[in-house]
Short mmCIF file of C-alpha atoms and ligand atoms in Angstrom, two decimals:
data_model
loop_
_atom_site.label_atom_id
_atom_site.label_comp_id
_atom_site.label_asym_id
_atom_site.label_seq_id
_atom_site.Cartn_x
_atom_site.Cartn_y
_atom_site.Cartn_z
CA UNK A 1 -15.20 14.92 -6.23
CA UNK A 2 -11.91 15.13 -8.14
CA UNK A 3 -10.08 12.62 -10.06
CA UNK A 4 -7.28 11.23 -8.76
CA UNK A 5 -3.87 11.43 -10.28
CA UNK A 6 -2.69 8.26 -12.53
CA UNK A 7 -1.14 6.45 -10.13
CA UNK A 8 2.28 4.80 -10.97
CA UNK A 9 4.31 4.31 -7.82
CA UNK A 10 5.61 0.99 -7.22
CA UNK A 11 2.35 0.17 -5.28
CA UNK A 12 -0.84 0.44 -4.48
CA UNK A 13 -1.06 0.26 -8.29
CA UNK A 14 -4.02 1.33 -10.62
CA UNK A 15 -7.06 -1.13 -10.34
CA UNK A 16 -9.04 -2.26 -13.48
CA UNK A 17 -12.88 -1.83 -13.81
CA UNK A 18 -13.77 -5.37 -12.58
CA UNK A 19 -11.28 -5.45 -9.54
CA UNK A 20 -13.22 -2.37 -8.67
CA UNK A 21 -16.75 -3.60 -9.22
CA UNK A 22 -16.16 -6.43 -6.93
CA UNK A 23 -15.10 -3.89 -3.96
CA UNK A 24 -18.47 -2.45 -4.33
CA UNK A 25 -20.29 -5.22 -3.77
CA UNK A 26 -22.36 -5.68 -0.81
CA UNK A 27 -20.85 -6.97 2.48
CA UNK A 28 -21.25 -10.48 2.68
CA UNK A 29 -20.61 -12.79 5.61
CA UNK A 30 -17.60 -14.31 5.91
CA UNK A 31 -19.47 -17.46 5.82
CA UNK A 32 -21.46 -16.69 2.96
CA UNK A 33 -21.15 -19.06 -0.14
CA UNK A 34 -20.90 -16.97 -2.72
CA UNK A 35 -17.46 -15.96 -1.16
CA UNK A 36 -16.65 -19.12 0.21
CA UNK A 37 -16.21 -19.87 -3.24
CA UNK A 38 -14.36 -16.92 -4.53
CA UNK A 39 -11.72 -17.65 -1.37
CA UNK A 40 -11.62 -20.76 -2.36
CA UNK A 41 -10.69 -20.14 -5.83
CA UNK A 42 -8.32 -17.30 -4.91
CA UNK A 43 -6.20 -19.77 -3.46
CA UNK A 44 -6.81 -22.52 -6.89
CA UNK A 45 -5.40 -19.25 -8.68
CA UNK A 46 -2.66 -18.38 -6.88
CA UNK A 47 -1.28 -21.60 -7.37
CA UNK A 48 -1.12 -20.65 -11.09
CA UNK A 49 0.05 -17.33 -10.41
CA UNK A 50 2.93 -18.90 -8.48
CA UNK A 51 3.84 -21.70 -11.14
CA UNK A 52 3.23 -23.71 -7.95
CA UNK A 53 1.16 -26.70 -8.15
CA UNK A 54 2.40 -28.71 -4.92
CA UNK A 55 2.30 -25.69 -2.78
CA UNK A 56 -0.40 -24.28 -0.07
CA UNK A 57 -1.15 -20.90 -0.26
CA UNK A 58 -1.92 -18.62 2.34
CA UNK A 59 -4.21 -15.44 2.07
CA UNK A 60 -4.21 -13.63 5.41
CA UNK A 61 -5.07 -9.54 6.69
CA UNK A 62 -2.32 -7.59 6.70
CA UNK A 63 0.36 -6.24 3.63
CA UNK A 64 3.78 -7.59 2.58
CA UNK A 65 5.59 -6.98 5.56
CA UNK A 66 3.29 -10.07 7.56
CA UNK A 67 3.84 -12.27 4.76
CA UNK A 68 7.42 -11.71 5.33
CA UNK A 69 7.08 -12.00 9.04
CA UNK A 70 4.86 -15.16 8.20
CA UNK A 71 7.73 -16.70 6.67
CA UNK A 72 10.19 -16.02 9.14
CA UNK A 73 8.01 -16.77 12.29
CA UNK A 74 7.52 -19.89 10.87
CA UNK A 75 10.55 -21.24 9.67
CA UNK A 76 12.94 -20.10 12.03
CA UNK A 77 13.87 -21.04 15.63
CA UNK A 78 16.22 -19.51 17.78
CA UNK A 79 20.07 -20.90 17.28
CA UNK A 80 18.85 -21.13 13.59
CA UNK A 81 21.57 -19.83 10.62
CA UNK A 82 20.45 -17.19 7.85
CA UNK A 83 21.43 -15.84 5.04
CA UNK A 84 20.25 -13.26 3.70
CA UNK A 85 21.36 -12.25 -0.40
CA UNK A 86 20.85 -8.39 0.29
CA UNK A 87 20.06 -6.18 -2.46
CA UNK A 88 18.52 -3.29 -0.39
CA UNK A 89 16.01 -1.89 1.77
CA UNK A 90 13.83 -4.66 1.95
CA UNK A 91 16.47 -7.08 2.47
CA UNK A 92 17.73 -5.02 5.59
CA UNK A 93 13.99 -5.25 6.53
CA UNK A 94 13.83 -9.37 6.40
CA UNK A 95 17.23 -9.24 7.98
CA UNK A 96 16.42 -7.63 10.84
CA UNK A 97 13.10 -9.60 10.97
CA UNK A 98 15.02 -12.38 11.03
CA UNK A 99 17.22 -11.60 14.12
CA UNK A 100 14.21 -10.42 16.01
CA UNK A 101 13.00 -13.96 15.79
CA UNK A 102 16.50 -15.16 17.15
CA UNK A 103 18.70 -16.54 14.06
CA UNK A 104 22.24 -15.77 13.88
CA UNK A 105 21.78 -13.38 10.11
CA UNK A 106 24.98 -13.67 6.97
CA UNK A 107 24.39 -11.32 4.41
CA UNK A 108 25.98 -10.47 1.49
CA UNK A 109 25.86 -7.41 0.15
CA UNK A 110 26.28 -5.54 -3.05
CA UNK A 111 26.97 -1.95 -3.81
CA UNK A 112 23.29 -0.80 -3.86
CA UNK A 113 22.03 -1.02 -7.83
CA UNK A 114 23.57 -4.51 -7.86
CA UNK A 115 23.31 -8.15 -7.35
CA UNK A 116 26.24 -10.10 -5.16
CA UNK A 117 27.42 -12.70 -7.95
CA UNK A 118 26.69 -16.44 -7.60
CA UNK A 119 30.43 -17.32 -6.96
CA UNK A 120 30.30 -14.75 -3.90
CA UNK A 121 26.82 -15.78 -2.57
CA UNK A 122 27.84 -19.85 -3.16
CA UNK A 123 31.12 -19.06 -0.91
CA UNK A 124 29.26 -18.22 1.93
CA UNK A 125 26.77 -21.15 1.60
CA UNK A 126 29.93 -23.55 1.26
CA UNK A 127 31.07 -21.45 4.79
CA UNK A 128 28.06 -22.74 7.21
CA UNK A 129 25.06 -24.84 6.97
CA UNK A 130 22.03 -22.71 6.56
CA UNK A 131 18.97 -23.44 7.23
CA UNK A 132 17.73 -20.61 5.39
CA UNK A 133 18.03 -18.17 2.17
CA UNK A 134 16.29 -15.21 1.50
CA UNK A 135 16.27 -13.44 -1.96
CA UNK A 136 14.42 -10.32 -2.69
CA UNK A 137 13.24 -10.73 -6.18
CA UNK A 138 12.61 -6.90 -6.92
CA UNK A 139 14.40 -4.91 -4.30
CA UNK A 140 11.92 -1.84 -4.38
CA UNK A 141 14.29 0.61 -3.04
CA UNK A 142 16.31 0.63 -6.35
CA UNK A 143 15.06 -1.49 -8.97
CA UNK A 144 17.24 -4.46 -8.91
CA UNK A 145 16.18 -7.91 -9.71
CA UNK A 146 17.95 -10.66 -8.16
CA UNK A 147 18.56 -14.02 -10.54
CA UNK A 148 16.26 -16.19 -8.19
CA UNK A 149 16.55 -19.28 -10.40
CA UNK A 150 20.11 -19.49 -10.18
CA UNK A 151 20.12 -18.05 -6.06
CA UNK A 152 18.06 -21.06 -5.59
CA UNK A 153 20.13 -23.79 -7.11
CA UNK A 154 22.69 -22.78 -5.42
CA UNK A 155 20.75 -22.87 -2.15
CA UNK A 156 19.21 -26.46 -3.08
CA UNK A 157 22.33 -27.41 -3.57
CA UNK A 158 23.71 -26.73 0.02
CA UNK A 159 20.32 -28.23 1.66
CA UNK A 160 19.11 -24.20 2.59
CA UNK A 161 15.24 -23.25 1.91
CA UNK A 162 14.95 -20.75 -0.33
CA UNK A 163 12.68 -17.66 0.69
CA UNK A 164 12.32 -15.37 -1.92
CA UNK A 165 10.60 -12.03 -1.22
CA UNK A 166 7.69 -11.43 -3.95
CA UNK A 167 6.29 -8.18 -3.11
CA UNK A 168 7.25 -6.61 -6.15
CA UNK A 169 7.93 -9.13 -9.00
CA UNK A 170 4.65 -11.86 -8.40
CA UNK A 171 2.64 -11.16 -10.98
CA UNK A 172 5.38 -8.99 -12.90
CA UNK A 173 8.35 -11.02 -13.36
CA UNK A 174 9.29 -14.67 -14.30
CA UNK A 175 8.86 -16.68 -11.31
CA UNK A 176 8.26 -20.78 -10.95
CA UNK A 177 8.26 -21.25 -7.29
CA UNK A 178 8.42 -25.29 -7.92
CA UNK A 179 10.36 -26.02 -10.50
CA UNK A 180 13.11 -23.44 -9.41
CA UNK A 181 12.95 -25.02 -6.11
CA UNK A 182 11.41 -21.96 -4.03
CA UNK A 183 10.24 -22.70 -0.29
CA UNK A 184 8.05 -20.03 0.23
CA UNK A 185 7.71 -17.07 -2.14
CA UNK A 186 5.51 -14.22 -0.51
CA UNK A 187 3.95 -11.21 -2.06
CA UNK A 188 1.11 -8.57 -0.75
CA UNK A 189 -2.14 -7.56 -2.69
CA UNK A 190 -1.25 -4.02 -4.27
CA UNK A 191 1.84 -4.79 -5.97
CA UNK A 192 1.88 -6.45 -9.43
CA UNK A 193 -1.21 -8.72 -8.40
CA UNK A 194 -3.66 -5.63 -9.25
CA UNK A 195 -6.00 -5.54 -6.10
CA UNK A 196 -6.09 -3.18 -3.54
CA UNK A 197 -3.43 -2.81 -0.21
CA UNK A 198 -4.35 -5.03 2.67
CA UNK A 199 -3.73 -8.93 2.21
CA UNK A 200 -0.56 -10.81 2.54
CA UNK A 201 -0.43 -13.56 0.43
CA UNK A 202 1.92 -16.60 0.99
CA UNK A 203 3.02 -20.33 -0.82
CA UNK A 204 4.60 -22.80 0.88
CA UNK A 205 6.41 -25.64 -0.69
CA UNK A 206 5.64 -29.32 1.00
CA UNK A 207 9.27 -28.95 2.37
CA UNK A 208 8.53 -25.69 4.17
CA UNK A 209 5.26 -27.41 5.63
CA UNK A 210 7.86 -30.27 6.82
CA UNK A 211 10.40 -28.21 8.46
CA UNK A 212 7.72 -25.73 10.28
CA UNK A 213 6.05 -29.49 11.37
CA UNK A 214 9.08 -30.82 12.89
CA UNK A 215 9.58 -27.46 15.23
CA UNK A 216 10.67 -28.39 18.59
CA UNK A 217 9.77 -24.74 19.55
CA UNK A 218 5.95 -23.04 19.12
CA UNK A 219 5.83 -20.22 16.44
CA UNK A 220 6.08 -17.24 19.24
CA UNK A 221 3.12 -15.60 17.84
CA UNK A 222 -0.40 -16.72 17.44
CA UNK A 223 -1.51 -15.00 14.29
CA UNK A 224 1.35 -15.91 12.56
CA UNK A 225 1.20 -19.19 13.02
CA UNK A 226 0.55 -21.69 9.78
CA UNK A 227 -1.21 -23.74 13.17
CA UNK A 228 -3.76 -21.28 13.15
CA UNK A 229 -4.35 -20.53 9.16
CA UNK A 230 -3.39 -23.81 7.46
CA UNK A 231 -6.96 -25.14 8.42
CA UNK A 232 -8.55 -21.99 7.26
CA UNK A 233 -7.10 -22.31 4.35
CA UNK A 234 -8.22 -25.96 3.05
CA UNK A 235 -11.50 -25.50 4.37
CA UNK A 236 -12.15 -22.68 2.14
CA UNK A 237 -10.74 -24.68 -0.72
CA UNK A 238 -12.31 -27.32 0.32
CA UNK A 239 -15.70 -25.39 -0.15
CA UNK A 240 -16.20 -25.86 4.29
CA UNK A 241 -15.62 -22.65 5.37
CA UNK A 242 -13.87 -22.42 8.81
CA UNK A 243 -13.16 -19.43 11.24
CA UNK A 244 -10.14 -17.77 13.05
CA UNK A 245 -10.32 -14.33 12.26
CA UNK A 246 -12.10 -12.25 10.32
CA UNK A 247 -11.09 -12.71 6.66
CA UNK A 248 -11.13 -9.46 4.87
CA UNK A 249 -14.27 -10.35 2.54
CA UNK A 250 -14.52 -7.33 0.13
CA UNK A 251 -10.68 -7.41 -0.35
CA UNK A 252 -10.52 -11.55 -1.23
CA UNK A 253 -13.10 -11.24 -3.37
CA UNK A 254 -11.21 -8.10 -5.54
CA UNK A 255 -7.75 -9.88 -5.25
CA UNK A 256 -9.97 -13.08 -6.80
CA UNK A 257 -11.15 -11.05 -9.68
CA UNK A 258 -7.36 -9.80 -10.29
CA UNK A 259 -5.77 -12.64 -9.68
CA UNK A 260 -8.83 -14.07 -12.85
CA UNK A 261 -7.37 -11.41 -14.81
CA UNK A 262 -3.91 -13.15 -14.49
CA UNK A 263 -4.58 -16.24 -15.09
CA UNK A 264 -6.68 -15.09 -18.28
CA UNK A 265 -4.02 -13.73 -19.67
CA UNK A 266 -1.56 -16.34 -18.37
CA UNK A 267 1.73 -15.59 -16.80
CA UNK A 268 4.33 -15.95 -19.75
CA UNK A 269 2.24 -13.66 -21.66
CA UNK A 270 2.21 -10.86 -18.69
CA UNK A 271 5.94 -11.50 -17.77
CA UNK A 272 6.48 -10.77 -21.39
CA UNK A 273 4.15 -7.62 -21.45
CA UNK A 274 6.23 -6.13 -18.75
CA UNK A 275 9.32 -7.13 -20.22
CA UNK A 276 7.85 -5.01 -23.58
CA UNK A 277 6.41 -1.71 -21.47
CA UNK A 278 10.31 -1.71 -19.46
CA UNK A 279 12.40 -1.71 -22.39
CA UNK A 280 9.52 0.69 -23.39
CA UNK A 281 10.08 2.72 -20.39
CA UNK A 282 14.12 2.37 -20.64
CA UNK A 283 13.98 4.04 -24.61
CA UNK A 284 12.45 7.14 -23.32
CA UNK A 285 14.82 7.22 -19.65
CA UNK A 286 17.88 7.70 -21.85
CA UNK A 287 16.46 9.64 -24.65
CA UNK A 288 15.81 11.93 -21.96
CA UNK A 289 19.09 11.37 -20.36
CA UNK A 290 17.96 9.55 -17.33
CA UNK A 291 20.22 7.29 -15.70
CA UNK A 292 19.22 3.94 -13.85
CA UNK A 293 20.42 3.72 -10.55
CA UNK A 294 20.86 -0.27 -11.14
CA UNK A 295 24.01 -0.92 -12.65
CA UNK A 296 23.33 -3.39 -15.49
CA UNK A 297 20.35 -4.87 -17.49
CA UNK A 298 20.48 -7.82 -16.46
CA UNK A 299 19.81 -6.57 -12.57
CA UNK A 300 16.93 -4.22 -13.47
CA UNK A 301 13.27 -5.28 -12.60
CA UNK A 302 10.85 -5.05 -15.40
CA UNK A 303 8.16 -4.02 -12.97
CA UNK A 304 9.89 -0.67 -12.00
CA UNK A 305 12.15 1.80 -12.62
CA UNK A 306 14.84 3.74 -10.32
CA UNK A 307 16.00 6.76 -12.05
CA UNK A 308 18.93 9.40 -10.87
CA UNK A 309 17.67 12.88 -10.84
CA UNK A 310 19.24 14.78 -13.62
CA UNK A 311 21.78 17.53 -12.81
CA UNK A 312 20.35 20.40 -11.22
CA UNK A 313 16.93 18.17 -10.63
CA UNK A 314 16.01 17.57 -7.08
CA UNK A 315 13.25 15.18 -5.51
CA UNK A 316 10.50 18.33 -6.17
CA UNK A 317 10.60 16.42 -9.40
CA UNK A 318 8.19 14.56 -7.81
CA UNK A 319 5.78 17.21 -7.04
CA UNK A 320 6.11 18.61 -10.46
CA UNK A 321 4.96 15.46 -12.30
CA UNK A 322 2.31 14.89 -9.59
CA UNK A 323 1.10 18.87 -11.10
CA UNK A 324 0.87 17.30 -14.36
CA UNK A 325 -1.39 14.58 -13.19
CA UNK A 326 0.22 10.95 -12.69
CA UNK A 327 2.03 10.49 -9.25
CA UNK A 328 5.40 9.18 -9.42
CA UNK A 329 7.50 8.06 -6.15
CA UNK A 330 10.48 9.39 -4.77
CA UNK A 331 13.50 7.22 -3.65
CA UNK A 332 13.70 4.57 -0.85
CA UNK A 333 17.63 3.41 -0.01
CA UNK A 334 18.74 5.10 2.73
CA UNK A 335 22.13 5.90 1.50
CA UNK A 336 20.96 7.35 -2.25
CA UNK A 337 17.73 8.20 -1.57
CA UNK A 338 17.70 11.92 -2.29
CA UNK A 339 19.23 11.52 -5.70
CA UNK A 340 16.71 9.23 -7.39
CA UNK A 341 13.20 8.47 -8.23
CA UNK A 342 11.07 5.63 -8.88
CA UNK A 343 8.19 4.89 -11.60
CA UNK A 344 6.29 1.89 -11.18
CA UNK A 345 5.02 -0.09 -14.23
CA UNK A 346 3.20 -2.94 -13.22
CA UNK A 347 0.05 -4.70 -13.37
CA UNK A 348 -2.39 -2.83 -15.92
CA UNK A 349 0.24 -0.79 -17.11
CA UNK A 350 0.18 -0.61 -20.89
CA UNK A 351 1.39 2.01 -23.54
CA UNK A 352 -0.92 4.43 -22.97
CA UNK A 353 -0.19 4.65 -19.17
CA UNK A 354 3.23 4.96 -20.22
CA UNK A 355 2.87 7.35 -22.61
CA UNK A 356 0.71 9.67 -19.88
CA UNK A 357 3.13 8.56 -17.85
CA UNK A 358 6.99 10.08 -20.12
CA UNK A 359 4.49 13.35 -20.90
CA UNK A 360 4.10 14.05 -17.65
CA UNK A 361 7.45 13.65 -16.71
CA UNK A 362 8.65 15.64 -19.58
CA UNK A 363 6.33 18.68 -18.29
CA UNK A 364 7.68 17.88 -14.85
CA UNK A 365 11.33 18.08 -15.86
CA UNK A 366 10.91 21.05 -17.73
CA UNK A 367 9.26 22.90 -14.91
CA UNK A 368 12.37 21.34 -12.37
CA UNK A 369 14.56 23.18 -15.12
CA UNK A 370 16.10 19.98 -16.54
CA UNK A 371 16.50 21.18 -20.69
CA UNK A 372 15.80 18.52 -23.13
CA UNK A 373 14.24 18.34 -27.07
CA UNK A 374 10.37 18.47 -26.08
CA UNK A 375 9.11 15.25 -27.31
CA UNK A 376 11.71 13.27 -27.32
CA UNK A 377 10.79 11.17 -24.44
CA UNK A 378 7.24 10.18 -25.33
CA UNK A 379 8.52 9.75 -29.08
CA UNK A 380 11.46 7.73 -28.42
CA UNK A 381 8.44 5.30 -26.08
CA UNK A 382 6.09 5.26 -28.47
CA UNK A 383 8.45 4.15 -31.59
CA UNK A 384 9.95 1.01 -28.91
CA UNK A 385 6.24 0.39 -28.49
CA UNK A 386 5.41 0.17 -32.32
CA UNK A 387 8.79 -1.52 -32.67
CA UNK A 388 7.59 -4.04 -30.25
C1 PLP B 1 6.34 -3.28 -0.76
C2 PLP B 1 7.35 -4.31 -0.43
C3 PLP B 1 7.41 -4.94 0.81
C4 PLP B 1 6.53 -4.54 1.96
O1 PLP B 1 5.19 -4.69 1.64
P1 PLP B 1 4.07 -3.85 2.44
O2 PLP B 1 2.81 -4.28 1.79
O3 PLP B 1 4.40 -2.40 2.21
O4 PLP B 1 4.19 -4.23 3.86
C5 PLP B 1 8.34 -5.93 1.02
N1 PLP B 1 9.19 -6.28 0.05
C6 PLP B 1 9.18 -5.70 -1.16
C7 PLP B 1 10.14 -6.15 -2.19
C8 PLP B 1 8.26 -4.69 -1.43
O5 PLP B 1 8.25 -4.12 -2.64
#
């Protein structure tokens, strides 16, 4: 059997020793008590994870893209107005989600690599009344992270909900769904929560619960529906389990033991390790001349990083670090994605995946034919890392 590569794309991440213990234990019903409990205190911890106390979480089968269609099916009618603060691929994706489940979609758009700024994103909230904002807090496809806290004043203020898509910042980046006056915030297992790929994972705010109450129109999908998993949901935390469909049991139980490992270490503390390991990751990027494709600091996610191939460097880049042992992704924007790549730093990450992480790369840039000081990379990391 061989060993498989380090693995720091922007998801599935690396999993730690426990979160892989608990996926070999034996199958156990999906009644059984021993993870009627560990459902039930997924969903206690996620609260945490969140900064959500008032909220109800949702842990269903699927990845991030049903937690986003969760949201959407659930909130929006037909006739309903949108707008969508679009900073990229997955933006486009809740966009179009959106429409497909008949609202009538704004968006506004930056160049891709930046952020629309408040007074452009408050001018079109002043325009119409909508019912509904999305943010994507890490737009995966380049690395930019959206000012959510602000976004969603700005929303409160002109009666919108605020969605904000997770996927790649829960767990990573600041985020206090309710006292920043989130609506739903959504994320999916393998991402910065640590477990493996194949739950959505979902808080609603008690408005969101009100305004997907007073729907004059059924959600127009059953397994979608909060109907059918709000139940599910309290009975497991209520220590009752309840059935609609199958719960993934091996999964739960691993995201419980991650999502553990969170709230161990708390949240400030982890937003703040990620914070460290980026500016970390961003000494070694320019000491070995790589540029971000986001065009400021203040825009760039902590839990990634989108990087412009050098001159002369094209996406074989990506094959070439892969040869040296840690796999690294290629890009994602549709417009740019050719010219950049992507290095995910999330979750377990620490210095010495880092520093595995800027040797390989050097190795891998070298053999592309990009010419730099050997070294210079992994020393520029590890003196930001002893620097602290
Ligand atoms: C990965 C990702 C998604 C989609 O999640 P899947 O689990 O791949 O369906 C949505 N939004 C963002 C920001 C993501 O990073």
């Amino acid at each position: 059997m061989s060993t498989p590569n380090l693995l720091m794309i922007p998801g599935p991440i690396g999993l730690t020793s426990d979160v892989l213990r608990a996926l070999s234990e034996p199958q156990r019903g999906h009644l059984d008590p021993v993870f009627m409990q560990s459902y039930g205190r997924a969903l206690k911890r996620l609260r945490e994870v969140f900064v959500a106390p008032a909220a109800q979480p949702f842990i269903v089968s699927g990845s991030g893209t049903l937690a986003m269609e969760m949201s959407v099916a659930n909130l929006i009618q037909p006739g309903d107005k949108a707008l969508v603060v679009n900073t990229g691929y997955f933006s486009d994706r809740i966009a179009t989600m959106l429409e497909l489940h008949g609202a009538q979609v704004t968006q506004v758009k930056a160049e891709p690599g930046d952020v629309a700024s408040l007074d452009e994103v408050e001018r079109a909230l002043s325009s119409t009344a909508f019912k509904v904002m999305t943010i994507t807090h890490v737009d995966t496809s380049t690395a930019v992270l959206a000012p959510v806290r602000e976004l969603a004043a700005l929303a409160r203020k002109h009666g919108a909900l605020v969605v904000v898509d997770g996927v790649c910042s829960v767990g990573g980046e600041a985020l206090e769904m309710d006292a920043w006056g989130v609506d739903v915030a959504f994320t999916a297992s393998q991402k910065a929560l640590g477990a493996p790929p194949g739950l959505a994972v979902l808080l609603a705010s008690p408005r969101a619960l009100e305004t997907w109450k007073a729907r004059t129109k059924p959600v127009a999908s059953m397994y979608l529906d909060f109907a059918q998993w709000l139940p599910i949901q309290q009975a497991y935390e209520a220590g009752t389990p309840s059935y609609f469909a199958t719960p993934a049991v091996n999964l739960i139980m691993a995201l419980e033991v991650s999502l553990g490992e969170l709230v161990a270490e708390t949240m400030p503390v982890r937003v703040a390790r990620h914070q460290r390991l980026a500016r970390a990751a961003r000494a070694a990027w320019s000491a070995l001349g790589l540029a971000s494709l986001t065009k400021r600091p203040e825009v760039t996610a902590h839990t990634l990083s989108a990087l412009k191939y050098p001159a002369g460097v094209d996406a074989s880049l990506v094959k070439h670090v892969g040869a040296q042992g840690v796999n690294i992704a290629g890009g994602l924007h549709p417009a740019l994605k050719t010219t950049y790549f992507r290095v995910g730093h999330m979750g377990a990450a620490s210095g010495g995946t880092l520093l595995e992480t800027v040797g390989a790369l050097e190795r891998g840039l070298t053999a592309a034919g990009h010419r730099f000081e050997a070294g210079v990379g992994v020393a520029a990391l590890e003196r930001a890392l002893v620097a602290r």
